[in-house]
Amino acid sequence: MTSNNWETVKQIDLLDYLASLGHHPDKKMSRNQQYWYLSPLPGRNENTPSFKVDRQKNLWYDHGLGKGGSVIDLCMLYHDCSMPEALDKLEQFLSFHRGSLQAFPLFSATPSPDEKKKIKIVTTGPIQSPALISYLEQRKIPLSIAQAYCKEIQYDLGNKKFYAIGFPNNAGGYELRNAHFKGSAAPKDITFFDNGKNDLYVFEGFFNFLSFAVIRPQTSSGFTNCLVLNSLAFFEKSRSLMEQHNKIFLFLDRDLSGRQSTQKALSWNQEMGSAKYTDASDLYKSLDDLNAWLIAGAGQQEQQRQTRGRGI
């Protein structure tokens, strides 16, 4: 499956997917784009609905299990399968509907695949927009660090102009973020920082990488190589690149997809009879990702400890 199809699969409307599996929301409890179900997941026999779908965000959460995520996470749990197997199943689901990815109605709260293709970069430059600077402040990323790795991007989408923080990838595309938008300008690819080191730190998204640069000021001096996946779809594809290093530290998200990928990498250790891969996410084990940990305040404490330890 291509990365474009991966993004398309993730937009499948959860209500439509659940209906295809024979599950329908409780009409009495469902309102305001919040839909409640008797949990469809294996082993969850209940009389009162505790499985909620937020249709506006196209995310689900099972209150009985304490787990949630995207349609991909749901498919993996429902069928007890790996992420690649889930992606295959969801692509088959899409193909079944008139044999075309474009024929099936997708979740409409984010741009459709056609709209995404219309993203056109107009200008790039230093980050100056007060709204973008405010967004960085909300994410606890100093402007100086953001300026070192990102640009302010003006782009066209649907005949309208928008501004976003742009993080460049190896293929010349950008990951785009502002307070109201999460997307990318093609082509989509990884971002690899080759500082000639033997160790590699791996991040799922660029805000987690920026967060690491905040808590470890020596990042800017190139003390390690860094890989930003920009999508978990590139994780297994990046295995050969990752394994060119002696040690690989994984700072992936602690949602279901991130944990699945981390466990997959740890199984590669067994295949190789080595310990190349290390799960470094225990640092923020009570939160979803490294940026959430930074926002919660723990990251600032670590930054101070690192600074004192190096006499910076």
PDB file of C-alpha atoms in Angstrom:
ATOM      1  CA  MET A   1       0.000   0.000   0.000  1.00  0.00           C
ATOM      2  CA  THR A   2       1.313   3.441  -0.880  1.00  0.00           C
ATOM      3  CA  SER A   3       1.492   6.242   1.698  1.00  0.00           C
ATOM      4  CA  ASN A   4      -1.286   8.051  -0.199  1.00  0.00           C
ATOM      5  CA  ASN A   5      -3.563   5.027   0.153  1.00  0.00           C
ATOM      6  CA  TRP A   6      -2.596   4.773   3.829  1.00  0.00           C
ATOM      7  CA  GLU A   7      -3.821   8.331   4.339  1.00  0.00           C
ATOM      8  CA  THR A   8      -6.991   7.508   2.389  1.00  0.00           C
ATOM      9  CA  VAL A   9      -7.700   4.400   4.475  1.00  0.00           C
ATOM     10  CA  LYS A  10      -7.360   6.407   7.684  1.00  0.00           C
ATOM     11  CA  GLN A  11     -10.189   8.667   6.509  1.00  0.00           C
ATOM     12  CA  ILE A  12     -12.775   5.886   6.290  1.00  0.00           C
ATOM     13  CA  ASP A  13     -15.858   7.024   8.189  1.00  0.00           C
ATOM     14  CA  LEU A  14     -15.923   4.955  11.388  1.00  0.00           C
ATOM     15  CA  LEU A  15     -19.733   4.758  11.333  1.00  0.00           C
ATOM     16  CA  ASP A  16     -19.666   3.275   7.835  1.00  0.00           C
ATOM     17  CA  TYR A  17     -16.957   0.790   8.759  1.00  0.00           C
ATOM     18  CA  LEU A  18     -18.774  -0.329  11.910  1.00  0.00           C
ATOM     19  CA  ALA A  19     -22.006  -0.698   9.938  1.00  0.00           C
ATOM     20  CA  SER A  20     -20.191  -2.986   7.495  1.00  0.00           C
ATOM     21  CA  LEU A  21     -19.263  -5.165  10.477  1.00  0.00           C
ATOM     22  CA  GLY A  22     -22.900  -5.259  11.618  1.00  0.00           C
ATOM     23  CA  HIS A  23     -22.650  -2.715  14.439  1.00  0.00           C
ATOM     24  CA  HIS A  24     -24.928   0.314  14.770  1.00  0.00           C
ATOM     25  CA  PRO A  25     -25.073   3.167  17.298  1.00  0.00           C
ATOM     26  CA  ASP A  26     -27.560   3.471  20.125  1.00  0.00           C
ATOM     27  CA  LYS A  27     -30.048   6.071  18.874  1.00  0.00           C
ATOM     28  CA  LYS A  28     -31.063   7.232  22.346  1.00  0.00           C
ATOM     29  CA  MET A  29     -27.530   7.979  23.555  1.00  0.00           C
ATOM     30  CA  SER A  30     -26.065   9.349  20.323  1.00  0.00           C
ATOM     31  CA  ARG A  31     -26.156  13.097  19.690  1.00  0.00           C
ATOM     32  CA  ASN A  32     -23.982  16.038  18.590  1.00  0.00           C
ATOM     33  CA  GLN A  33     -21.628  13.913  16.466  1.00  0.00           C
ATOM     34  CA  GLN A  34     -21.000  11.595  19.449  1.00  0.00           C
ATOM     35  CA  TYR A  35     -22.168   8.048  18.710  1.00  0.00           C
ATOM     36  CA  TRP A  36     -22.366   5.292  21.328  1.00  0.00           C
ATOM     37  CA  TYR A  37     -22.212   1.547  20.667  1.00  0.00           C
ATOM     38  CA  LEU A  38     -22.202  -1.708  22.526  1.00  0.00           C
ATOM     39  CA  SER A  39     -18.526  -2.469  22.180  1.00  0.00           C
ATOM     40  CA  PRO A  40     -17.816  -4.414  18.970  1.00  0.00           C
ATOM     41  CA  LEU A  41     -14.407  -5.582  20.188  1.00  0.00           C
ATOM     42  CA  PRO A  42     -13.753  -9.271  20.972  1.00  0.00           C
ATOM     43  CA  GLY A  43     -14.493 -10.315  24.551  1.00  0.00           C
ATOM     44  CA  ARG A  44     -16.498  -7.175  25.296  1.00  0.00           C
ATOM     45  CA  ASN A  45     -19.983  -8.368  26.217  1.00  0.00           C
ATOM     46  CA  GLU A  46     -21.984  -5.503  27.673  1.00  0.00           C
ATOM     47  CA  ASN A  47     -25.549  -4.280  28.086  1.00  0.00           C
ATOM     48  CA  THR A  48     -24.804  -0.547  28.306  1.00  0.00           C
ATOM     49  CA  PRO A  49     -22.942   1.169  25.438  1.00  0.00           C
ATOM     50  CA  SER A  50     -19.434   2.264  26.422  1.00  0.00           C
ATOM     51  CA  PHE A  51     -17.847   2.470  22.968  1.00  0.00           C
ATOM     52  CA  LYS A  52     -17.922   6.046  21.635  1.00  0.00           C
ATOM     53  CA  VAL A  53     -17.195   7.415  18.171  1.00  0.00           C
ATOM     54  CA  ASP A  54     -16.437  11.117  17.815  1.00  0.00           C
ATOM     55  CA  ARG A  55     -17.463  11.593  14.211  1.00  0.00           C
ATOM     56  CA  GLN A  56     -16.090  15.112  14.000  1.00  0.00           C
ATOM     57  CA  LYS A  57     -12.592  13.814  14.804  1.00  0.00           C
ATOM     58  CA  ASN A  58     -13.218  10.369  13.277  1.00  0.00           C
ATOM     59  CA  LEU A  59     -11.824   8.684  16.397  1.00  0.00           C
ATOM     60  CA  TRP A  60     -13.193   6.012  18.736  1.00  0.00           C
ATOM     61  CA  TYR A  61     -12.726   5.200  22.412  1.00  0.00           C
ATOM     62  CA  ASP A  62     -13.761   2.102  24.349  1.00  0.00           C
ATOM     63  CA  HIS A  63     -14.322   3.231  27.941  1.00  0.00           C
ATOM     64  CA  GLY A  64     -14.471  -0.358  29.157  1.00  0.00           C
ATOM     65  CA  LEU A  65     -11.021  -1.155  27.736  1.00  0.00           C
ATOM     66  CA  GLY A  66      -9.505   2.288  28.146  1.00  0.00           C
ATOM     67  CA  LYS A  67      -8.300   2.175  24.528  1.00  0.00           C
ATOM     68  CA  GLY A  68      -9.068   4.135  21.388  1.00  0.00           C
ATOM     69  CA  GLY A  69      -7.688   5.479  18.147  1.00  0.00           C
ATOM     70  CA  SER A  70      -8.299   5.574  14.413  1.00  0.00           C
ATOM     71  CA  VAL A  71     -10.084   3.132  12.119  1.00  0.00           C
ATOM     72  CA  ILE A  72      -6.727   1.368  11.659  1.00  0.00           C
ATOM     73  CA  ASP A  73      -6.414   0.806  15.412  1.00  0.00           C
ATOM     74  CA  LEU A  74      -9.984  -0.491  15.485  1.00  0.00           C
ATOM     75  CA  CYS A  75      -9.344  -2.915  12.638  1.00  0.00           C
ATOM     76  CA  MET A  76      -6.227  -4.295  14.345  1.00  0.00           C
ATOM     77  CA  LEU A  77      -8.096  -4.935  17.596  1.00  0.00           C
ATOM     78  CA  TYR A  78     -11.266  -6.225  15.958  1.00  0.00           C
ATOM     79  CA  HIS A  79      -9.434  -8.746  13.758  1.00  0.00           C
ATOM     80  CA  ASP A  80      -6.482  -9.308  16.140  1.00  0.00           C
ATOM     81  CA  CYS A  81      -4.036  -8.547  13.357  1.00  0.00           C
ATOM     82  CA  SER A  82      -0.894  -6.534  12.663  1.00  0.00           C
ATOM     83  CA  MET A  83      -0.890  -3.048  11.172  1.00  0.00           C
ATOM     84  CA  PRO A  84       0.073  -4.210   7.645  1.00  0.00           C
ATOM     85  CA  GLU A  85      -2.700  -6.831   7.775  1.00  0.00           C
ATOM     86  CA  ALA A  86      -5.184  -4.196   8.958  1.00  0.00           C
ATOM     87  CA  LEU A  87      -4.191  -1.853   6.126  1.00  0.00           C
ATOM     88  CA  ASP A  88      -4.731  -4.663   3.635  1.00  0.00           C
ATOM     89  CA  LYS A  89      -8.173  -5.432   5.093  1.00  0.00           C
ATOM     90  CA  LEU A  90      -9.199  -1.786   4.982  1.00  0.00           C
ATOM     91  CA  GLU A  91      -7.976  -1.393   1.419  1.00  0.00           C
ATOM     92  CA  GLN A  92     -10.047  -4.458   0.485  1.00  0.00           C
ATOM     93  CA  PHE A  93     -13.003  -2.872   2.266  1.00  0.00           C
ATOM     94  CA  LEU A  94     -12.593   0.253   0.157  1.00  0.00           C
ATOM     95  CA  SER A  95     -12.091  -1.705  -3.058  1.00  0.00           C
ATOM     96  CA  PHE A  96     -15.254  -3.703  -2.441  1.00  0.00           C
ATOM     97  CA  HIS A  97     -17.290  -0.513  -2.720  1.00  0.00           C
ATOM     98  CA  ARG A  98     -17.481  -0.046  -6.501  1.00  0.00           C
ATOM     99  CA  GLY A  99     -13.863  -1.153  -6.858  1.00  0.00           C
ATOM    100  CA  SER A 100     -12.395   2.292  -6.324  1.00  0.00           C
ATOM    101  CA  LEU A 101     -10.801   4.157  -3.456  1.00  0.00           C
ATOM    102  CA  GLN A 102     -12.391   7.341  -4.746  1.00  0.00           C
ATOM    103  CA  ALA A 103     -15.884   5.829  -4.947  1.00  0.00           C
ATOM    104  CA  PHE A 104     -16.289   5.256  -1.241  1.00  0.00           C
ATOM    105  CA  PRO A 105     -17.471   8.174   0.916  1.00  0.00           C
ATOM    106  CA  LEU A 106     -14.658   9.189   3.232  1.00  0.00           C
ATOM    107  CA  PHE A 107     -14.651  11.092   6.506  1.00  0.00           C
ATOM    108  CA  SER A 108     -15.250  14.699   5.535  1.00  0.00           C
ATOM    109  CA  ALA A 109     -13.885  16.649   8.524  1.00  0.00           C
ATOM    110  CA  THR A 110     -10.430  16.577   6.872  1.00  0.00           C
ATOM    111  CA  PRO A 111      -9.569  17.399   3.274  1.00  0.00           C
ATOM    112  CA  SER A 112     -10.420  14.647   0.791  1.00  0.00           C
ATOM    113  CA  PRO A 113      -7.594  13.029  -1.196  1.00  0.00           C
ATOM    114  CA  ASP A 114      -8.447  15.268  -4.166  1.00  0.00           C
ATOM    115  CA  GLU A 115      -8.286  18.342  -1.957  1.00  0.00           C
ATOM    116  CA  LYS A 116      -4.954  17.247  -0.555  1.00  0.00           C
ATOM    117  CA  LYS A 117      -3.545  17.036  -4.060  1.00  0.00           C
ATOM    118  CA  LYS A 118      -4.501  20.678  -4.532  1.00  0.00           C
ATOM    119  CA  ILE A 119      -2.228  21.853  -1.734  1.00  0.00           C
ATOM    120  CA  LYS A 120       0.226  24.158  -3.433  1.00  0.00           C
ATOM    121  CA  ILE A 121       3.104  25.865  -1.700  1.00  0.00           C
ATOM    122  CA  VAL A 122       3.042  29.591  -2.470  1.00  0.00           C
ATOM    123  CA  THR A 123       5.857  30.983  -0.321  1.00  0.00           C
ATOM    124  CA  THR A 124       8.320  29.782   2.320  1.00  0.00           C
ATOM    125  CA  GLY A 125      10.232  31.849   4.826  1.00  0.00           C
ATOM    126  CA  PRO A 126      11.049  32.368   8.505  1.00  0.00           C
ATOM    127  CA  ILE A 127       8.235  31.915  11.001  1.00  0.00           C
ATOM    128  CA  GLN A 128       6.732  35.353  11.642  1.00  0.00           C
ATOM    129  CA  SER A 129       2.956  34.923  11.851  1.00  0.00           C
ATOM    130  CA  PRO A 130       1.675  35.794  15.350  1.00  0.00           C
ATOM    131  CA  ALA A 131      -0.873  32.959  15.092  1.00  0.00           C
ATOM    132  CA  LEU A 132       1.835  30.403  14.306  1.00  0.00           C
ATOM    133  CA  ILE A 133       4.102  31.723  17.047  1.00  0.00           C
ATOM    134  CA  SER A 134       1.182  31.438  19.480  1.00  0.00           C
ATOM    135  CA  TYR A 135       0.616  27.856  18.325  1.00  0.00           C
ATOM    136  CA  LEU A 136       4.271  27.048  19.006  1.00  0.00           C
ATOM    137  CA  GLU A 137       3.910  28.523  22.473  1.00  0.00           C
ATOM    138  CA  GLN A 138       0.915  26.265  23.094  1.00  0.00           C
ATOM    139  CA  ARG A 139       3.062  23.282  22.122  1.00  0.00           C
ATOM    140  CA  LYS A 140       5.939  24.583  24.335  1.00  0.00           C
ATOM    141  CA  ILE A 141       8.347  24.883  21.402  1.00  0.00           C
ATOM    142  CA  PRO A 142      10.612  27.975  21.546  1.00  0.00           C
ATOM    143  CA  LEU A 143      10.601  29.990  18.346  1.00  0.00           C
ATOM    144  CA  SER A 144      14.390  29.674  18.058  1.00  0.00           C
ATOM    145  CA  ILE A 145      14.173  25.878  17.886  1.00  0.00           C
ATOM    146  CA  ALA A 146      11.268  25.938  15.430  1.00  0.00           C
ATOM    147  CA  GLN A 147      13.170  28.397  13.218  1.00  0.00           C
ATOM    148  CA  ALA A 148      16.147  26.029  13.138  1.00  0.00           C
ATOM    149  CA  TYR A 149      14.145  23.175  11.599  1.00  0.00           C
ATOM    150  CA  CYS A 150      10.919  24.615  10.152  1.00  0.00           C
ATOM    151  CA  LYS A 151       9.620  27.327   7.865  1.00  0.00           C
ATOM    152  CA  GLU A 152       6.497  29.415   7.630  1.00  0.00           C
ATOM    153  CA  ILE A 153       4.564  28.119   4.651  1.00  0.00           C
ATOM    154  CA  GLN A 154       1.829  29.908   2.739  1.00  0.00           C
ATOM    155  CA  TYR A 155      -0.179  27.398   0.745  1.00  0.00           C
ATOM    156  CA  ASP A 156      -3.289  27.268  -1.410  1.00  0.00           C
ATOM    157  CA  LEU A 157      -6.044  24.770  -0.658  1.00  0.00           C
ATOM    158  CA  GLY A 158      -9.444  24.938  -2.319  1.00  0.00           C
ATOM    159  CA  ASN A 159      -8.735  28.395  -3.785  1.00  0.00           C
ATOM    160  CA  LYS A 160      -7.998  29.774  -0.325  1.00  0.00           C
ATOM    161  CA  LYS A 161      -4.676  30.788   1.200  1.00  0.00           C
ATOM    162  CA  PHE A 162      -3.486  29.482   4.566  1.00  0.00           C
ATOM    163  CA  TYR A 163      -0.381  29.674   6.723  1.00  0.00           C
ATOM    164  CA  ALA A 164       1.255  26.751   8.503  1.00  0.00           C
ATOM    165  CA  ILE A 165       4.458  25.636  10.141  1.00  0.00           C
ATOM    166  CA  GLY A 166       6.236  23.552   7.521  1.00  0.00           C
ATOM    167  CA  PHE A 167       8.693  20.770   8.354  1.00  0.00           C
ATOM    168  CA  PRO A 168      10.652  19.657   5.258  1.00  0.00           C
ATOM    169  CA  ASN A 169      11.172  16.008   4.344  1.00  0.00           C
ATOM    170  CA  ASN A 170      13.850  14.287   2.282  1.00  0.00           C
ATOM    171  CA  ALA A 171      11.787  14.339  -0.920  1.00  0.00           C
ATOM    172  CA  GLY A 172      11.125  18.079  -0.950  1.00  0.00           C
ATOM    173  CA  GLY A 173       7.635  17.961   0.576  1.00  0.00           C
ATOM    174  CA  TYR A 174       6.441  19.427   3.849  1.00  0.00           C
ATOM    175  CA  GLU A 175       4.496  18.364   6.910  1.00  0.00           C
ATOM    176  CA  LEU A 176       2.066  21.224   7.589  1.00  0.00           C
ATOM    177  CA  ARG A 177       0.657  22.157  10.981  1.00  0.00           C
ATOM    178  CA  ASN A 178      -1.292  25.008  12.481  1.00  0.00           C
ATOM    179  CA  ALA A 179      -3.832  25.169  15.275  1.00  0.00           C
ATOM    180  CA  HIS A 180      -6.618  23.999  12.942  1.00  0.00           C
ATOM    181  CA  PHE A 181      -4.924  21.866  10.298  1.00  0.00           C
ATOM    182  CA  LYS A 182      -2.757  18.768  10.099  1.00  0.00           C
ATOM    183  CA  GLY A 183      -1.672  17.706   6.641  1.00  0.00           C
ATOM    184  CA  SER A 184       1.192  17.526   4.195  1.00  0.00           C
ATOM    185  CA  ALA A 185       2.350  18.904   0.873  1.00  0.00           C
ATOM    186  CA  ALA A 186       3.426  16.156  -1.515  1.00  0.00           C
ATOM    187  CA  PRO A 187       5.642  14.303  -1.878  1.00  0.00           C
ATOM    188  CA  LYS A 188       5.410  12.698   1.554  1.00  0.00           C
ATOM    189  CA  ASP A 189       8.594  11.162   2.949  1.00  0.00           C
ATOM    190  CA  ILE A 190      10.804  10.736   6.000  1.00  0.00           C
ATOM    191  CA  THR A 191      13.151  13.407   7.349  1.00  0.00           C
ATOM    192  CA  PHE A 192      16.612  12.056   8.171  1.00  0.00           C
ATOM    193  CA  PHE A 193      19.305  14.061   9.957  1.00  0.00           C
ATOM    194  CA  ASP A 194      22.632  12.400   9.186  1.00  0.00           C
ATOM    195  CA  ASN A 195      25.215  13.778  11.596  1.00  0.00           C
ATOM    196  CA  GLY A 196      27.650  10.925  11.001  1.00  0.00           C
ATOM    197  CA  LYS A 197      26.846   9.256  14.327  1.00  0.00           C
ATOM    198  CA  ASN A 198      26.408   5.593  15.218  1.00  0.00           C
ATOM    199  CA  ASP A 199      23.219   6.055  17.242  1.00  0.00           C
ATOM    200  CA  LEU A 200      19.778   6.906  15.856  1.00  0.00           C
ATOM    201  CA  TYR A 201      16.796   8.492  17.602  1.00  0.00           C
ATOM    202  CA  VAL A 202      13.468   7.797  15.866  1.00  0.00           C
ATOM    203  CA  PHE A 203      10.373  10.005  16.179  1.00  0.00           C
ATOM    204  CA  GLU A 204       6.894   9.556  14.742  1.00  0.00           C
ATOM    205  CA  GLY A 205       6.094  13.222  14.114  1.00  0.00           C
ATOM    206  CA  PHE A 206       8.097  16.404  13.915  1.00  0.00           C
ATOM    207  CA  PHE A 207       6.616  18.044  17.018  1.00  0.00           C
ATOM    208  CA  ASN A 208       8.046  15.158  19.023  1.00  0.00           C
ATOM    209  CA  PHE A 209      11.415  15.745  17.376  1.00  0.00           C
ATOM    210  CA  LEU A 210      11.193  19.467  18.209  1.00  0.00           C
ATOM    211  CA  SER A 211      10.252  18.535  21.777  1.00  0.00           C
ATOM    212  CA  PHE A 212      13.378  16.407  22.004  1.00  0.00           C
ATOM    213  CA  ALA A 213      15.421  19.361  20.780  1.00  0.00           C
ATOM    214  CA  VAL A 214      13.914  21.393  23.636  1.00  0.00           C
ATOM    215  CA  ILE A 215      14.730  18.936  26.414  1.00  0.00           C
ATOM    216  CA  ARG A 216      18.118  17.980  24.925  1.00  0.00           C
ATOM    217  CA  PRO A 217      19.739  21.255  23.794  1.00  0.00           C
ATOM    218  CA  GLN A 218      22.739  19.366  22.394  1.00  0.00           C
ATOM    219  CA  THR A 219      20.497  18.028  19.591  1.00  0.00           C
ATOM    220  CA  SER A 220      21.294  21.108  17.530  1.00  0.00           C
ATOM    221  CA  SER A 221      25.001  20.282  17.776  1.00  0.00           C
ATOM    222  CA  GLY A 222      24.358  16.934  16.085  1.00  0.00           C
ATOM    223  CA  PHE A 223      25.200  14.594  18.962  1.00  0.00           C
ATOM    224  CA  THR A 224      23.143  11.824  17.324  1.00  0.00           C
ATOM    225  CA  ASN A 225      21.446  10.956  14.040  1.00  0.00           C
ATOM    226  CA  CYS A 226      17.683  11.528  14.010  1.00  0.00           C
ATOM    227  CA  LEU A 227      14.871  10.096  11.918  1.00  0.00           C
ATOM    228  CA  VAL A 228      11.412  11.662  11.787  1.00  0.00           C
ATOM    229  CA  LEU A 229       9.017   9.213  10.131  1.00  0.00           C
ATOM    230  CA  ASN A 230       6.266  11.777   9.393  1.00  0.00           C
ATOM    231  CA  SER A 231       3.965   8.721   9.167  1.00  0.00           C
ATOM    232  CA  LEU A 232       4.106   5.233  10.652  1.00  0.00           C
ATOM    233  CA  ALA A 233       3.591   4.000   7.091  1.00  0.00           C
ATOM    234  CA  PHE A 234       7.337   4.606   6.657  1.00  0.00           C
ATOM    235  CA  PHE A 235       8.417   2.665   9.745  1.00  0.00           C
ATOM    236  CA  GLU A 236       9.030  -0.757   8.248  1.00  0.00           C
ATOM    237  CA  LYS A 237      10.224   0.835   5.001  1.00  0.00           C
ATOM    238  CA  SER A 238      12.932   2.593   7.027  1.00  0.00           C
ATOM    239  CA  ARG A 239      14.231  -0.591   8.652  1.00  0.00           C
ATOM    240  CA  SER A 240      17.353  -0.849   6.490  1.00  0.00           C
ATOM    241  CA  LEU A 241      18.216   2.787   7.189  1.00  0.00           C
ATOM    242  CA  MET A 242      17.646   2.362  10.907  1.00  0.00           C
ATOM    243  CA  GLU A 243      19.762  -0.784  11.103  1.00  0.00           C
ATOM    244  CA  GLN A 244      22.782   0.972   9.630  1.00  0.00           C
ATOM    245  CA  HIS A 245      23.201   2.299  13.171  1.00  0.00           C
ATOM    246  CA  ASN A 246      24.567   0.515  16.229  1.00  0.00           C
ATOM    247  CA  LYS A 247      21.773   1.628  18.541  1.00  0.00           C
ATOM    248  CA  ILE A 248      18.222   2.738  17.674  1.00  0.00           C
ATOM    249  CA  PHE A 249      16.139   4.532  20.291  1.00  0.00           C
ATOM    250  CA  LEU A 250      12.398   4.614  19.565  1.00  0.00           C
ATOM    251  CA  PHE A 251      10.405   7.641  20.740  1.00  0.00           C
ATOM    252  CA  LEU A 252       7.140   6.592  19.085  1.00  0.00           C
ATOM    253  CA  ASP A 253       3.658   7.565  20.251  1.00  0.00           C
ATOM    254  CA  ARG A 254       2.129   5.429  22.964  1.00  0.00           C
ATOM    255  CA  ASP A 255      -1.194   4.953  21.185  1.00  0.00           C
ATOM    256  CA  LEU A 256      -2.057   1.543  19.813  1.00  0.00           C
ATOM    257  CA  SER A 257      -0.359   2.094  16.450  1.00  0.00           C
ATOM    258  CA  GLY A 258       2.810   3.410  18.032  1.00  0.00           C
ATOM    259  CA  ARG A 259       2.997   0.561  20.533  1.00  0.00           C
ATOM    260  CA  GLN A 260       2.437  -1.971  17.758  1.00  0.00           C
ATOM    261  CA  SER A 261       5.347  -0.531  15.780  1.00  0.00           C
ATOM    262  CA  THR A 262       7.601  -0.476  18.826  1.00  0.00           C
ATOM    263  CA  GLN A 263       6.824  -4.096  19.615  1.00  0.00           C
ATOM    264  CA  LYS A 264       7.479  -4.993  15.990  1.00  0.00           C
ATOM    265  CA  ALA A 265      10.944  -3.446  16.223  1.00  0.00           C
ATOM    266  CA  LEU A 266      11.695  -5.282  19.456  1.00  0.00           C
ATOM    267  CA  SER A 267      10.800  -8.532  17.678  1.00  0.00           C
ATOM    268  CA  TRP A 268      13.435  -7.628  15.057  1.00  0.00           C
ATOM    269  CA  ASN A 269      15.978  -7.716  17.899  1.00  0.00           C
ATOM    270  CA  GLN A 270      15.128 -11.377  18.393  1.00  0.00           C
ATOM    271  CA  GLU A 271      15.429 -12.056  14.663  1.00  0.00           C
ATOM    272  CA  MET A 272      18.885 -10.488  14.561  1.00  0.00           C
ATOM    273  CA  GLY A 273      20.044 -11.846  17.911  1.00  0.00           C
ATOM    274  CA  SER A 274      20.991  -8.346  18.970  1.00  0.00           C
ATOM    275  CA  ALA A 275      19.656  -5.435  20.952  1.00  0.00           C
ATOM    276  CA  LYS A 276      19.769  -2.657  18.364  1.00  0.00           C
ATOM    277  CA  TYR A 277      16.267  -1.373  19.119  1.00  0.00           C
ATOM    278  CA  THR A 278      15.361   0.220  22.453  1.00  0.00           C
ATOM    279  CA  ASP A 279      11.921   1.427  23.501  1.00  0.00           C
ATOM    280  CA  ALA A 280      12.605   4.920  24.859  1.00  0.00           C
ATOM    281  CA  SER A 281       8.935   5.835  25.346  1.00  0.00           C
ATOM    282  CA  ASP A 282       8.966   4.974  29.061  1.00  0.00           C
ATOM    283  CA  LEU A 283      10.152   8.550  29.494  1.00  0.00           C
ATOM    284  CA  TYR A 284       6.558   9.684  28.818  1.00  0.00           C
ATOM    285  CA  LYS A 285       4.721   6.449  29.615  1.00  0.00           C
ATOM    286  CA  SER A 286       1.774   8.184  31.298  1.00  0.00           C
ATOM    287  CA  LEU A 287       1.083  10.366  28.218  1.00  0.00           C
ATOM    288  CA  ASP A 288       0.493   9.896  24.496  1.00  0.00           C
ATOM    289  CA  ASP A 289       3.743  11.264  23.141  1.00  0.00           C
ATOM    290  CA  LEU A 290       6.864  13.287  23.849  1.00  0.00           C
ATOM    291  CA  ASN A 291       5.246  16.633  23.081  1.00  0.00           C
ATOM    292  CA  ALA A 292       2.390  15.925  25.500  1.00  0.00           C
ATOM    293  CA  TRP A 293       5.033  15.155  28.122  1.00  0.00           C
ATOM    294  CA  LEU A 294       6.771  18.451  27.387  1.00  0.00           C
ATOM    295  CA  ILE A 295       3.489  20.373  27.615  1.00  0.00           C
ATOM    296  CA  ALA A 296       2.700  18.671  30.939  1.00  0.00           C
ATOM    297  CA  GLY A 297       5.848  20.209  32.414  1.00  0.00           C
ATOM    298  CA  ALA A 298       7.996  17.120  32.893  1.00  0.00           C
ATOM    299  CA  GLY A 299      10.025  18.017  29.843  1.00  0.00           C
ATOM    300  CA  GLN A 300      11.149  21.316  31.314  1.00  0.00           C
ATOM    301  CA  GLN A 301      12.467  19.462  34.378  1.00  0.00           C
ATOM    302  CA  GLU A 302      14.432  17.106  32.131  1.00  0.00           C
ATOM    303  CA  GLN A 303      15.776  20.059  30.143  1.00  0.00           C
ATOM    304  CA  GLN A 304      17.031  21.680  33.342  1.00  0.00           C
ATOM    305  CA  ARG A 305      18.641  18.425  34.455  1.00  0.00           C
ATOM    306  CA  GLN A 306      20.382  18.003  31.094  1.00  0.00           C
ATOM    307  CA  THR A 307      21.579  21.615  31.149  1.00  0.00           C
ATOM    308  CA  ARG A 308      22.987  21.301  34.683  1.00  0.00           C
ATOM    309  CA  GLY A 309      24.642  17.997  33.806  1.00  0.00           C
ATOM    310  CA  ARG A 310      26.499  19.490  30.843  1.00  0.00           C
ATOM    311  CA  GLY A 311      27.235  22.834  32.432  1.00  0.00           C
ATOM    312  CA  ILE A 312      25.334  24.655  29.713  1.00  0.00           C
TER     313      ILE A 312
END
